Coordinates of C-alpha atoms (C1' of nucleotides) in Angstrom, one line a residue:
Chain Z
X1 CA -34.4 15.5 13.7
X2 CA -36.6 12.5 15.3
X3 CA -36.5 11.9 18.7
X4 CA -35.6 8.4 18.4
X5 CA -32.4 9.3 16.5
X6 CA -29.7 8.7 18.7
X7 CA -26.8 11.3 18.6
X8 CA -24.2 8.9 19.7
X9 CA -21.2 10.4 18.7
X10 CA -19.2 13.2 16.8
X11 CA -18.0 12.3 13.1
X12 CA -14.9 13.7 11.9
X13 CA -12.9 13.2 8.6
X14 CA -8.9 12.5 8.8
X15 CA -6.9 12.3 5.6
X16 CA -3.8 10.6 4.9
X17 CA -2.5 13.0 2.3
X18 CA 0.5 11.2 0.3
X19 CA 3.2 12.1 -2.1
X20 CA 6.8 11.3 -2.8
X21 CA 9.0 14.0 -2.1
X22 CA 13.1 14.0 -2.2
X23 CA 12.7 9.6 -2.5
X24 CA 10.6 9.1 0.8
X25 CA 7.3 8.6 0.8
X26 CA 5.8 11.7 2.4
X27 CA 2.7 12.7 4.4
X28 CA 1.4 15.7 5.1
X29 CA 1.3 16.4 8.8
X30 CA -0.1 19.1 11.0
X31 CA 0.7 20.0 14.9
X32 CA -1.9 20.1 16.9
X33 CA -2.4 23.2 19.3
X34 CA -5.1 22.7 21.7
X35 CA -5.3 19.0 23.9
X36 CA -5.3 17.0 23.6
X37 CA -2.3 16.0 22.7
X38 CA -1.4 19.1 22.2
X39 CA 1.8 19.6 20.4
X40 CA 1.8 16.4 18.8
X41 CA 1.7 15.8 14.9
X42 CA -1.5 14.7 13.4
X43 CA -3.3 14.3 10.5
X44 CA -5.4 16.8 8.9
X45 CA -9.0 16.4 9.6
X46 CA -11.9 17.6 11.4
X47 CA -15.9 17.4 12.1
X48 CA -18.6 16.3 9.4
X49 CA -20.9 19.5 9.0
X50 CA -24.2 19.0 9.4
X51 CA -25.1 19.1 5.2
X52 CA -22.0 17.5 3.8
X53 CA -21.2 13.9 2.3
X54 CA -17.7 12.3 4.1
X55 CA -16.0 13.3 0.7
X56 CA -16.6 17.0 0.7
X57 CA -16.2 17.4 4.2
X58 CA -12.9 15.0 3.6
X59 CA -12.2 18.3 0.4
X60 CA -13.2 20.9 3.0
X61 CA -10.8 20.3 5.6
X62 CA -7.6 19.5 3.4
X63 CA -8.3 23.0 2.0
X64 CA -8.8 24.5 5.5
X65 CA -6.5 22.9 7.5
X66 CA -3.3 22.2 4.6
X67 CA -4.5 24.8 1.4
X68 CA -4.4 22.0 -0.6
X69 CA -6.8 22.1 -3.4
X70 CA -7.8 18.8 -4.4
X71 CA -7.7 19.1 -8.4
X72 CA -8.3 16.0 -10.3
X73 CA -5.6 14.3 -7.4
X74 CA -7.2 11.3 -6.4
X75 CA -9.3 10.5 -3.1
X76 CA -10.8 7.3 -2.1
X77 CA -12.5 6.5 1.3
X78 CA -10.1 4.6 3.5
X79 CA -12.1 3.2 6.5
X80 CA -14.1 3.8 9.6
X81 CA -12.2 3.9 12.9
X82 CA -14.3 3.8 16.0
X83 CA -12.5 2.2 18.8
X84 CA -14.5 3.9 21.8
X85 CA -11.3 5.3 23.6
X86 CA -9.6 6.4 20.3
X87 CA -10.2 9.9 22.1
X88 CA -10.1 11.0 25.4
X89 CA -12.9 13.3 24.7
X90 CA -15.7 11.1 24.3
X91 CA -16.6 8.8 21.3
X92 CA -15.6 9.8 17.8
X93 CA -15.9 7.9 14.6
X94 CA -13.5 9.2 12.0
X95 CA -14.0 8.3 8.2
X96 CA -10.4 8.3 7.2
X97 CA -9.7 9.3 3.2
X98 CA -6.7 8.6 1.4
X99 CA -5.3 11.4 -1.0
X100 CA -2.2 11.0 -3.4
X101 CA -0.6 14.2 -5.0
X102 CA 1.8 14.4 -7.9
X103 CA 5.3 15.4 -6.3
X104 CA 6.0 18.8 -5.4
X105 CA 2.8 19.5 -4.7
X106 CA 1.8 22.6 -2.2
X107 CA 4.4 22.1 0.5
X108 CA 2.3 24.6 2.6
X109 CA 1.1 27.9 2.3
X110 CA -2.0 29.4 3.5
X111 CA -3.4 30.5 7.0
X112 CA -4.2 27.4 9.0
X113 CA -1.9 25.8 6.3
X114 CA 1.3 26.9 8.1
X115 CA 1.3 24.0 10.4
X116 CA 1.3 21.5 7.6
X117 CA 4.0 19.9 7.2
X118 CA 5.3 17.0 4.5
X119 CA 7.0 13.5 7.0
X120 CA 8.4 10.9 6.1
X121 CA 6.4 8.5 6.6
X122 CA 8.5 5.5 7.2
X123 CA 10.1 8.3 9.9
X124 CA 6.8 8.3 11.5
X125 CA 5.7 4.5 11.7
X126 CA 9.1 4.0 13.4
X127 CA 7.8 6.3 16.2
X128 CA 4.3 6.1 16.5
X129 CA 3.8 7.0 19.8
X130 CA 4.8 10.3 18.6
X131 CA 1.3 10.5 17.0
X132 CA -2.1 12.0 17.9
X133 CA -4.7 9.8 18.7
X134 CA -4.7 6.6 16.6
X135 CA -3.2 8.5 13.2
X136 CA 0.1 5.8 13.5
X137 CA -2.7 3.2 12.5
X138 CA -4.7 4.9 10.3
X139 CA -1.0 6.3 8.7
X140 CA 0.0 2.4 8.6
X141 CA -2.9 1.3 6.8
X142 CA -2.8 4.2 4.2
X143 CA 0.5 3.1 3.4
X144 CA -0.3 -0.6 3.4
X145 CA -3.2 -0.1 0.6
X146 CA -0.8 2.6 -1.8
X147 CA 1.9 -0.2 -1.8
X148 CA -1.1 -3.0 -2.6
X149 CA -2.7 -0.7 -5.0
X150 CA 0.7 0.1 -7.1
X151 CA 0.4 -3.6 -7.7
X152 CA -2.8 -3.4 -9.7
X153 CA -4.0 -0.1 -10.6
X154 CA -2.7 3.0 -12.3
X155 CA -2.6 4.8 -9.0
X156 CA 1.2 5.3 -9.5
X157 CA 0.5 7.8 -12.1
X158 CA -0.8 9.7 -9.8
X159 CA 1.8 10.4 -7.8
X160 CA 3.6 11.9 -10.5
X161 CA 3.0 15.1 -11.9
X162 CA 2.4 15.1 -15.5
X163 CA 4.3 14.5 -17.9
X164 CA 6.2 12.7 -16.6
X165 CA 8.6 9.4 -18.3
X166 CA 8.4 6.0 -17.3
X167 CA 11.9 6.2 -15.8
X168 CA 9.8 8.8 -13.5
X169 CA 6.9 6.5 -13.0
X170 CA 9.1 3.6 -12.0
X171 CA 11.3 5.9 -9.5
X172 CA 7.7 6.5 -7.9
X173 CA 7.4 2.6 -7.7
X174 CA 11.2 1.5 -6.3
X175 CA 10.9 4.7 -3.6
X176 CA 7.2 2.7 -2.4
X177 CA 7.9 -0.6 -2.6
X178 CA 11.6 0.1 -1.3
X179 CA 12.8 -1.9 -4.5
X180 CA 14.8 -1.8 -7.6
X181 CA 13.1 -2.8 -10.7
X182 CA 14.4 -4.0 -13.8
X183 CA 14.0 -0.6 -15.8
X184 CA 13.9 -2.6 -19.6
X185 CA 11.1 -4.8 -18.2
X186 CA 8.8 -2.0 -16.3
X187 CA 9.2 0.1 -19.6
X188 CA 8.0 -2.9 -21.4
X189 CA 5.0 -3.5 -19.0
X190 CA 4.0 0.3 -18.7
X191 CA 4.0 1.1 -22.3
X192 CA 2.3 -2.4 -23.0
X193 CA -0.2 -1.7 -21.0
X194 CA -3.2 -0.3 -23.6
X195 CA -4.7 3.1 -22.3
X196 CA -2.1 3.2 -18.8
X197 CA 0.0 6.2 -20.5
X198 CA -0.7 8.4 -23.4
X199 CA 2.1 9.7 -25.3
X200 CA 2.3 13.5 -25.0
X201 CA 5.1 13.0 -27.7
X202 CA 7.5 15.4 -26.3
X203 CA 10.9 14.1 -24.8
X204 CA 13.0 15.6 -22.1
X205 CA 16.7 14.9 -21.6
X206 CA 15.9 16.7 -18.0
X207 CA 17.2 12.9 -16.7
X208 CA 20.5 13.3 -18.6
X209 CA 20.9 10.4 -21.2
X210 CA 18.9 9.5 -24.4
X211 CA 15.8 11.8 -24.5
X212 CA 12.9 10.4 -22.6
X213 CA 9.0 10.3 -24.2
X214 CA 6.9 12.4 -22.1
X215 CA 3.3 10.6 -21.0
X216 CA 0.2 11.6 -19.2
X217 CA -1.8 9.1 -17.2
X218 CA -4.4 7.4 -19.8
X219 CA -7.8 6.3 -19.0
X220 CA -6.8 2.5 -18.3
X221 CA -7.0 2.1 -14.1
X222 CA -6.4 -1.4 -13.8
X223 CA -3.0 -3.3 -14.0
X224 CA -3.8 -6.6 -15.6
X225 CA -1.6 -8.5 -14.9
X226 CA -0.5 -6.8 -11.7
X227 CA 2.9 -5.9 -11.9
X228 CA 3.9 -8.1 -8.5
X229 CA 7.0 -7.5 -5.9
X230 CA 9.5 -9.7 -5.0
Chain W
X1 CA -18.1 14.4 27.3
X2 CA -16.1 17.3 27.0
X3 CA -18.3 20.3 25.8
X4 CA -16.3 21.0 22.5
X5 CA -17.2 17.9 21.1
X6 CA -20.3 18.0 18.3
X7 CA -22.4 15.3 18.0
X8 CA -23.2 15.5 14.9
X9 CA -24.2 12.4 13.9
X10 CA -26.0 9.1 14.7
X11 CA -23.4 5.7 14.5
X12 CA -25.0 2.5 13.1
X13 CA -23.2 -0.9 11.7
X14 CA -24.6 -2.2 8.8
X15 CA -24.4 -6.2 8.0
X16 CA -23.9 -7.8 4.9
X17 CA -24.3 -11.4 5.9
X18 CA -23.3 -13.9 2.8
X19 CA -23.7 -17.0 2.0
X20 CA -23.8 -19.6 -0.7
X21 CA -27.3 -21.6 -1.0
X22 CA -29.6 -23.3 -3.5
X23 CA -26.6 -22.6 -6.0
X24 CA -26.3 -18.6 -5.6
X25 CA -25.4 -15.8 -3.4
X26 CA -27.5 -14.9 -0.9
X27 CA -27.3 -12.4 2.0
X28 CA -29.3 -12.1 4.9
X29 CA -32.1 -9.7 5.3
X30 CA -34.9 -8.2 7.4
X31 CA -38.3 -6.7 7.2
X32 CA -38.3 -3.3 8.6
X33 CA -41.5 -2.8 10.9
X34 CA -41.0 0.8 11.6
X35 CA -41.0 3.9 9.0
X36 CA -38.8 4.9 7.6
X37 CA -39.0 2.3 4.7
X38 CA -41.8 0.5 7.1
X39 CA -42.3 -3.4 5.0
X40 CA -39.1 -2.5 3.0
X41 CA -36.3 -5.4 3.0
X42 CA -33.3 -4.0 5.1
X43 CA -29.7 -4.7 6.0
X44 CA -29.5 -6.0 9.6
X45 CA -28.1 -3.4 11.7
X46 CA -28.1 -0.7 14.5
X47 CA -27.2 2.0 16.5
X48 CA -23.5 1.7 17.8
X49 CA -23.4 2.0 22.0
X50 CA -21.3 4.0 23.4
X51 CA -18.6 1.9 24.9
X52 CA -18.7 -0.6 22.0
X53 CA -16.0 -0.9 18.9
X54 CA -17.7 -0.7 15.7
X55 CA -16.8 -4.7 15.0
X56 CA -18.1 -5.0 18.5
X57 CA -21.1 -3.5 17.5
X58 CA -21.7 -5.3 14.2
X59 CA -21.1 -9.1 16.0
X60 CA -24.0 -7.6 18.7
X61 CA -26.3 -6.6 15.9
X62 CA -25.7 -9.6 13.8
X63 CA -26.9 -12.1 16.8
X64 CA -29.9 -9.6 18.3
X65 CA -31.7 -9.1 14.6
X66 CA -30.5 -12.6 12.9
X67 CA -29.9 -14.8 15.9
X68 CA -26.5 -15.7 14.3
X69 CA -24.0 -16.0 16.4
X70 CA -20.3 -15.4 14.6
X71 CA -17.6 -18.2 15.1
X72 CA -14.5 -18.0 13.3
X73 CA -16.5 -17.0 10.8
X74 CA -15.2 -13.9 8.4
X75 CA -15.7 -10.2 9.6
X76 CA -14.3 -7.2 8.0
X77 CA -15.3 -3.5 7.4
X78 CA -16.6 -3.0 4.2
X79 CA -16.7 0.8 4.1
X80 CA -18.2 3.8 5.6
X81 CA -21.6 5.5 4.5
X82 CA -22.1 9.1 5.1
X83 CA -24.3 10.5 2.6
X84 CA -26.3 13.3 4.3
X85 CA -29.8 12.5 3.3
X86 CA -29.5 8.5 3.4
X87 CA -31.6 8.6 6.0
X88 CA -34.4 10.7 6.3
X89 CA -35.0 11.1 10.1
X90 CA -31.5 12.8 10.2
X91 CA -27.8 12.6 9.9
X92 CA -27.0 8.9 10.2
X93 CA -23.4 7.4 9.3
X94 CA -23.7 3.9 8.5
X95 CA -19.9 1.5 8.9
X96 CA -21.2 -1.5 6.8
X97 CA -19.4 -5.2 7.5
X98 CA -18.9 -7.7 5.3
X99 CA -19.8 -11.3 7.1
X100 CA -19.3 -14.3 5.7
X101 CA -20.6 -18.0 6.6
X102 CA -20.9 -21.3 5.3
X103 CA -23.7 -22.8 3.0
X104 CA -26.2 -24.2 5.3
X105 CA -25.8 -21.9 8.3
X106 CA -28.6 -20.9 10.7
X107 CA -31.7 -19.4 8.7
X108 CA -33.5 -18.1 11.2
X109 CA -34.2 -18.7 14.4
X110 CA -34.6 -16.2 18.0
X111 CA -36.9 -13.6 18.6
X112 CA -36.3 -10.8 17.0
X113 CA -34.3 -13.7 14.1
X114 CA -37.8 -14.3 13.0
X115 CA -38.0 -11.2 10.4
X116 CA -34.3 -12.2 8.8
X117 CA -34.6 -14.3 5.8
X118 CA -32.0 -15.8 3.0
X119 CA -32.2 -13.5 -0.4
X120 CA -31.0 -14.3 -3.3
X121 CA -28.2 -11.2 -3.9
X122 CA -28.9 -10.7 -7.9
X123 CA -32.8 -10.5 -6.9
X124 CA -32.3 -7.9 -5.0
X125 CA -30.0 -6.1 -7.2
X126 CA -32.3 -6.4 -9.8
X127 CA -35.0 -4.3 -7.9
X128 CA -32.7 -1.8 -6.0
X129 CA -35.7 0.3 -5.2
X130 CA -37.4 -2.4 -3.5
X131 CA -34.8 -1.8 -0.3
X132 CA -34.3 0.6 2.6
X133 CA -32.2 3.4 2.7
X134 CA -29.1 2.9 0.2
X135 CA -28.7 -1.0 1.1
X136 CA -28.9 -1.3 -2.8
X137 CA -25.4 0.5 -3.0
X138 CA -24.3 -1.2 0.0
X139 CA -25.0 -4.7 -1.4
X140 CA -23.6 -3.9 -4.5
X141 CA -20.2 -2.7 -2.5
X142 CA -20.3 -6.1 -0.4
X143 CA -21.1 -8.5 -3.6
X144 CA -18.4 -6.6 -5.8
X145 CA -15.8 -6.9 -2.7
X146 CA -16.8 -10.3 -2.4
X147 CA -16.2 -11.1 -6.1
X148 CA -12.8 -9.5 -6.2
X149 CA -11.6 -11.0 -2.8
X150 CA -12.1 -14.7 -4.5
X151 CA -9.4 -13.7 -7.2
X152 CA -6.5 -13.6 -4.7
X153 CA -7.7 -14.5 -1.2
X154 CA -8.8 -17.5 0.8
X155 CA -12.3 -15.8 1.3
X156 CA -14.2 -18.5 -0.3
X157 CA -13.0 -21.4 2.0
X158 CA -15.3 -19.5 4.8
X159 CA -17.8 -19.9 2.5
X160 CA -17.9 -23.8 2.4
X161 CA -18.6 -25.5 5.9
X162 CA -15.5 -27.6 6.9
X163 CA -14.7 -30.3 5.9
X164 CA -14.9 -29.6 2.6
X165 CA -14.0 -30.8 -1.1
X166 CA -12.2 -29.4 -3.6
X167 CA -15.2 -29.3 -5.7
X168 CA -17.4 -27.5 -3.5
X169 CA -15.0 -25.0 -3.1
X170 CA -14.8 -24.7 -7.0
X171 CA -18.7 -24.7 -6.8
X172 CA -18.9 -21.7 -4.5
X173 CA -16.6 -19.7 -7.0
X174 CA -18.6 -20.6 -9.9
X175 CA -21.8 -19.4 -8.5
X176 CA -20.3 -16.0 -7.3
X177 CA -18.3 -15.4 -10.8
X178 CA -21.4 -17.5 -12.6
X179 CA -18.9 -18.6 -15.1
X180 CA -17.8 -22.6 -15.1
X181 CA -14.1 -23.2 -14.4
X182 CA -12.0 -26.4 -15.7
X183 CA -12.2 -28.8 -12.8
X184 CA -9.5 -30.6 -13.2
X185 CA -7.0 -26.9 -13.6
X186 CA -9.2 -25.8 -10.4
X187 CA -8.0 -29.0 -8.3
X188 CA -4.2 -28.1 -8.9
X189 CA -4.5 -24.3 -8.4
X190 CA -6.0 -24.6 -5.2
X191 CA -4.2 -28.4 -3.9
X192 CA -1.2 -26.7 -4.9
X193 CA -1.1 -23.5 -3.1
X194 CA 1.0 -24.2 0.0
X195 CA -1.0 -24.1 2.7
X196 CA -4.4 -23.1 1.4
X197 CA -6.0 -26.1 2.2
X198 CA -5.4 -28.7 4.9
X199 CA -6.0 -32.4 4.3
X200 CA -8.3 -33.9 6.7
X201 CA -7.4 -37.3 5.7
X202 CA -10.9 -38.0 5.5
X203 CA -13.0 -38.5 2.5
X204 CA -16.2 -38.5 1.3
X205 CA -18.6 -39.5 -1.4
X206 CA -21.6 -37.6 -1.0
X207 CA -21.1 -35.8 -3.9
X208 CA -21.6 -39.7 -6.2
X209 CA -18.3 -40.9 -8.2
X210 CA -14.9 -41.5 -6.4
X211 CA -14.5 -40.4 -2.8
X212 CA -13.2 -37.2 -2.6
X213 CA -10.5 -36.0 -0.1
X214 CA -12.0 -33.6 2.7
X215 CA -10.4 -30.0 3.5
X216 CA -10.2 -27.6 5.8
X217 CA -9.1 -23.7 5.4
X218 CA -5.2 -23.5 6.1
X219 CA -3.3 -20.8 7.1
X220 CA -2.4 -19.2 4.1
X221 CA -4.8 -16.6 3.5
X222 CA -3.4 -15.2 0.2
X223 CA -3.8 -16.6 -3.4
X224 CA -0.6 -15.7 -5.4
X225 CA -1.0 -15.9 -8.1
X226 CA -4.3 -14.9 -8.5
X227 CA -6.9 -17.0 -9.8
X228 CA -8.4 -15.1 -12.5
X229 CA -11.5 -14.9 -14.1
X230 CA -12.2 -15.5 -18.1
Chain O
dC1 C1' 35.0 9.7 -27.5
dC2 C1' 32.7 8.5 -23.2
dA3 C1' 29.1 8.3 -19.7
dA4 C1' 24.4 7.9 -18.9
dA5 C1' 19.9 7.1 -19.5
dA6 C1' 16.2 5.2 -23.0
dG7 C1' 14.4 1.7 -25.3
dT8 C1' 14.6 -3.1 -28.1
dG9 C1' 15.6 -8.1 -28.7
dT10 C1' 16.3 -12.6 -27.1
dT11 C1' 16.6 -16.4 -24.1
dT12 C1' 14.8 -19.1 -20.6
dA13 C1' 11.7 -20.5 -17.1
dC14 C1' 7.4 -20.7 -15.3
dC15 C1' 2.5 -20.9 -15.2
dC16 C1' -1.8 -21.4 -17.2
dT17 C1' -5.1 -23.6 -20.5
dA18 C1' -7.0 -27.4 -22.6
dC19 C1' -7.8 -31.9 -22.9
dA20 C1' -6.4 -37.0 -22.7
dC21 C1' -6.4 -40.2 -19.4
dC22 C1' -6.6 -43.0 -15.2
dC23 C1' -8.8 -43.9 -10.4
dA24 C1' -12.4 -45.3 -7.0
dT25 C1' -16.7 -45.5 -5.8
dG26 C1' -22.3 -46.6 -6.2
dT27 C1' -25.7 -48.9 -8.7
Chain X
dA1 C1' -20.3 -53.3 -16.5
dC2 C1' -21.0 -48.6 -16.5
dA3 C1' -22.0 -44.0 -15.0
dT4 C1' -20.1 -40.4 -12.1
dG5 C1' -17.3 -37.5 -10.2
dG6 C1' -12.0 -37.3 -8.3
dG7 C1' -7.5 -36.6 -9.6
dT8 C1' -2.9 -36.8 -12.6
dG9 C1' -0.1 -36.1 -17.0
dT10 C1' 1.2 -33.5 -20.6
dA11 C1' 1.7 -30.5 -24.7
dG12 C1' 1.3 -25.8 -26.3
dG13 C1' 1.0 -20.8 -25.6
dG14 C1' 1.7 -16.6 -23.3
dT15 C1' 4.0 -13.7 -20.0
dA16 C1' 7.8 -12.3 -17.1
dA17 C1' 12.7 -12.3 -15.4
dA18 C1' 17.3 -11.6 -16.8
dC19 C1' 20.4 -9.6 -19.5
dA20 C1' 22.9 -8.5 -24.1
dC21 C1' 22.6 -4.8 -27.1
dT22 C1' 21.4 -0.6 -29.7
dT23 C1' 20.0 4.4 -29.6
dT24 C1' 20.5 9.3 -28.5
dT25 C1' 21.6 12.8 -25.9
dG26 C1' 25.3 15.9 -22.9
dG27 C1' 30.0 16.8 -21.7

DNA sequence: CCAAAAGTGTTTACCCTACACCCATGT
DNA sequence: ACATGGGTGTAGGGTAAACACTTTTGG
């Protein structure tokens, strides 16, 4: 490396892994061990290796540190957060990423994975002192962009595992946006929507009532027009 | 610095300094005197210090390699760039901001502001090669952002200078969609948004025709709905 | 048959588009 | 007077909210 390349600080990844488990939205959480703060929960994460773009190194540590194996589940960069006393080690930038799992995903299972754990997350915003470093904000924001993006894009479909039915779908939307919703109009506007869902055409009755068509997210990503709160 | 902390990687900001002039997009830019990319156009920027927040950091860099010095102009974090080989002396992360000023702001002037000149965005984008590093991608990023931000945000009243009138608001949107919108349509979207705009109570006629009523940016920092593009 | 969930139809209200039209200035 | 841009009125179309109603299962 040149000599006029300053190392001025360590680069880490932290992921803000979400799903919706028993109607909460959930994160998955690990305890930390060593200080500091040691025994608090934080997010999974860790330090950039020297080779690595932020998203592998983002795929590297959910494996390591949760077992999660990031299939076709979506990731997207979050943001940079580089306050200069955001630990008490010295300065570190972390590249935060923002993953989304269909339900019932890998509640934990592995050998570092035993300390992950799925949150609430609402549990944890309402007590964010209770969190490592600055992972309250980082955890606030996550949740801030999932509830803009369910707005707009098909990023709801993602947090179901497929197939799933629309009454699924908009279960995943009402436990986000802490909402009901009209189920005859969201059926209307999800099936109306060209490429959102593709019809596996298979029904379950495992809802009770009239069987239910069975759909797989389609290649449409955007919501237009966004489907908006009240 | 504790001794378990790797520094693994060099910190910079990246700049994306917009602006509306001549009738298009243009950001601000720099001629790089050093190699890497030595004569290349470059993204204003630097190496974060070590007690400095990262929007610290950018507002420094902005007024030591452009000589502008940031208001209440716009600021936000566009995204992080990590890519292991983006720059070739070594392992660099780049956290590129989005800045936004009025037309007509500061060119250049200052000492090391000598080197920054106005470029027209789609030039550049034309000739991605032409720049250092991966400011291509970068740009790209900012302009797209930038673009999407004017659907449902107040973004482009910080890129008039206040007072303003409702159709040099409409004039900034047209050059960054480069699509004509119905003036008359225009006036009542934005006029009618509560709190959008605030009514000087001035006017002025030095765009020719009837005096026009003089704005500045309100509160509200949200368009809903959206203002959408044909 | 009844309950429950899926899906369709219909009404109403709102908002957007398109364009006719009037207003207030400079020349 | 007339050209130019500022601003308002209004008719038609499309989409969404609200809700009545039908469909198809399990018990």
């Amino acid at each position: 490396m040149a000599p006029d390349l300053r190392l001025s600080a360590a680069v880490t990844v932290d992921l803000v892994v979400l799903a919706v488990r028993d109607d909460a939205l959930q994160v998955l959480m690990v305890r930390r061990g060593t200080a500091p703060y040691a025994g608090r929960r934080a997010l999974p994460g860790g330090f950039v290796e020297a080779d690595e773009d932020l998203l592998q190194a983002a795929r590297r540590e959910l494996l390591e540190e949760t077992g999660v194996r990031l299939g076709r589940a979506h990731i997207e960069q979050l943001r940079a957060y580089g306050s200069p006393r955001r630990d008490p080690r010295g300065r570190v930038v972390s590249v935060a990423h923002l993953v989304v799992l269909p339900e019932a995903s890998v509640p934990s299972a592995g050998s570092d994975a035993d300390a992950a754990q799925w949150q609430p997350v609402h549990d944890l915003l309402a007590a964010p002192r209770k969190l490592a470093f600055d992972h309250a904000t980082i955890l606030r924001d996550a949740a801030q962009r999932v509830e803009d993006a369910l707005e707009d894009s098909a990023l709801a479909t993602r947090l179901c595992r497929a197939p799933f039915t629309v009454a699924e779908l908009r279960a995943v939307y009402e436990v986000v946006w802490d909402q009901e919703l009209d189920a005859r109009n969201f059926h209307r506007k999800m099936t109306g929507t060209p490429g959102l869902l593709v019809d596996t055409g298979r029904v379950t009755t495992r809802n009770g009532g009239r069987p239910a068509a069975l759909f797989r997210p389609g290649r449409t990503t955007r919501l237009n027009p966004p489907l908006v709160r009240g």
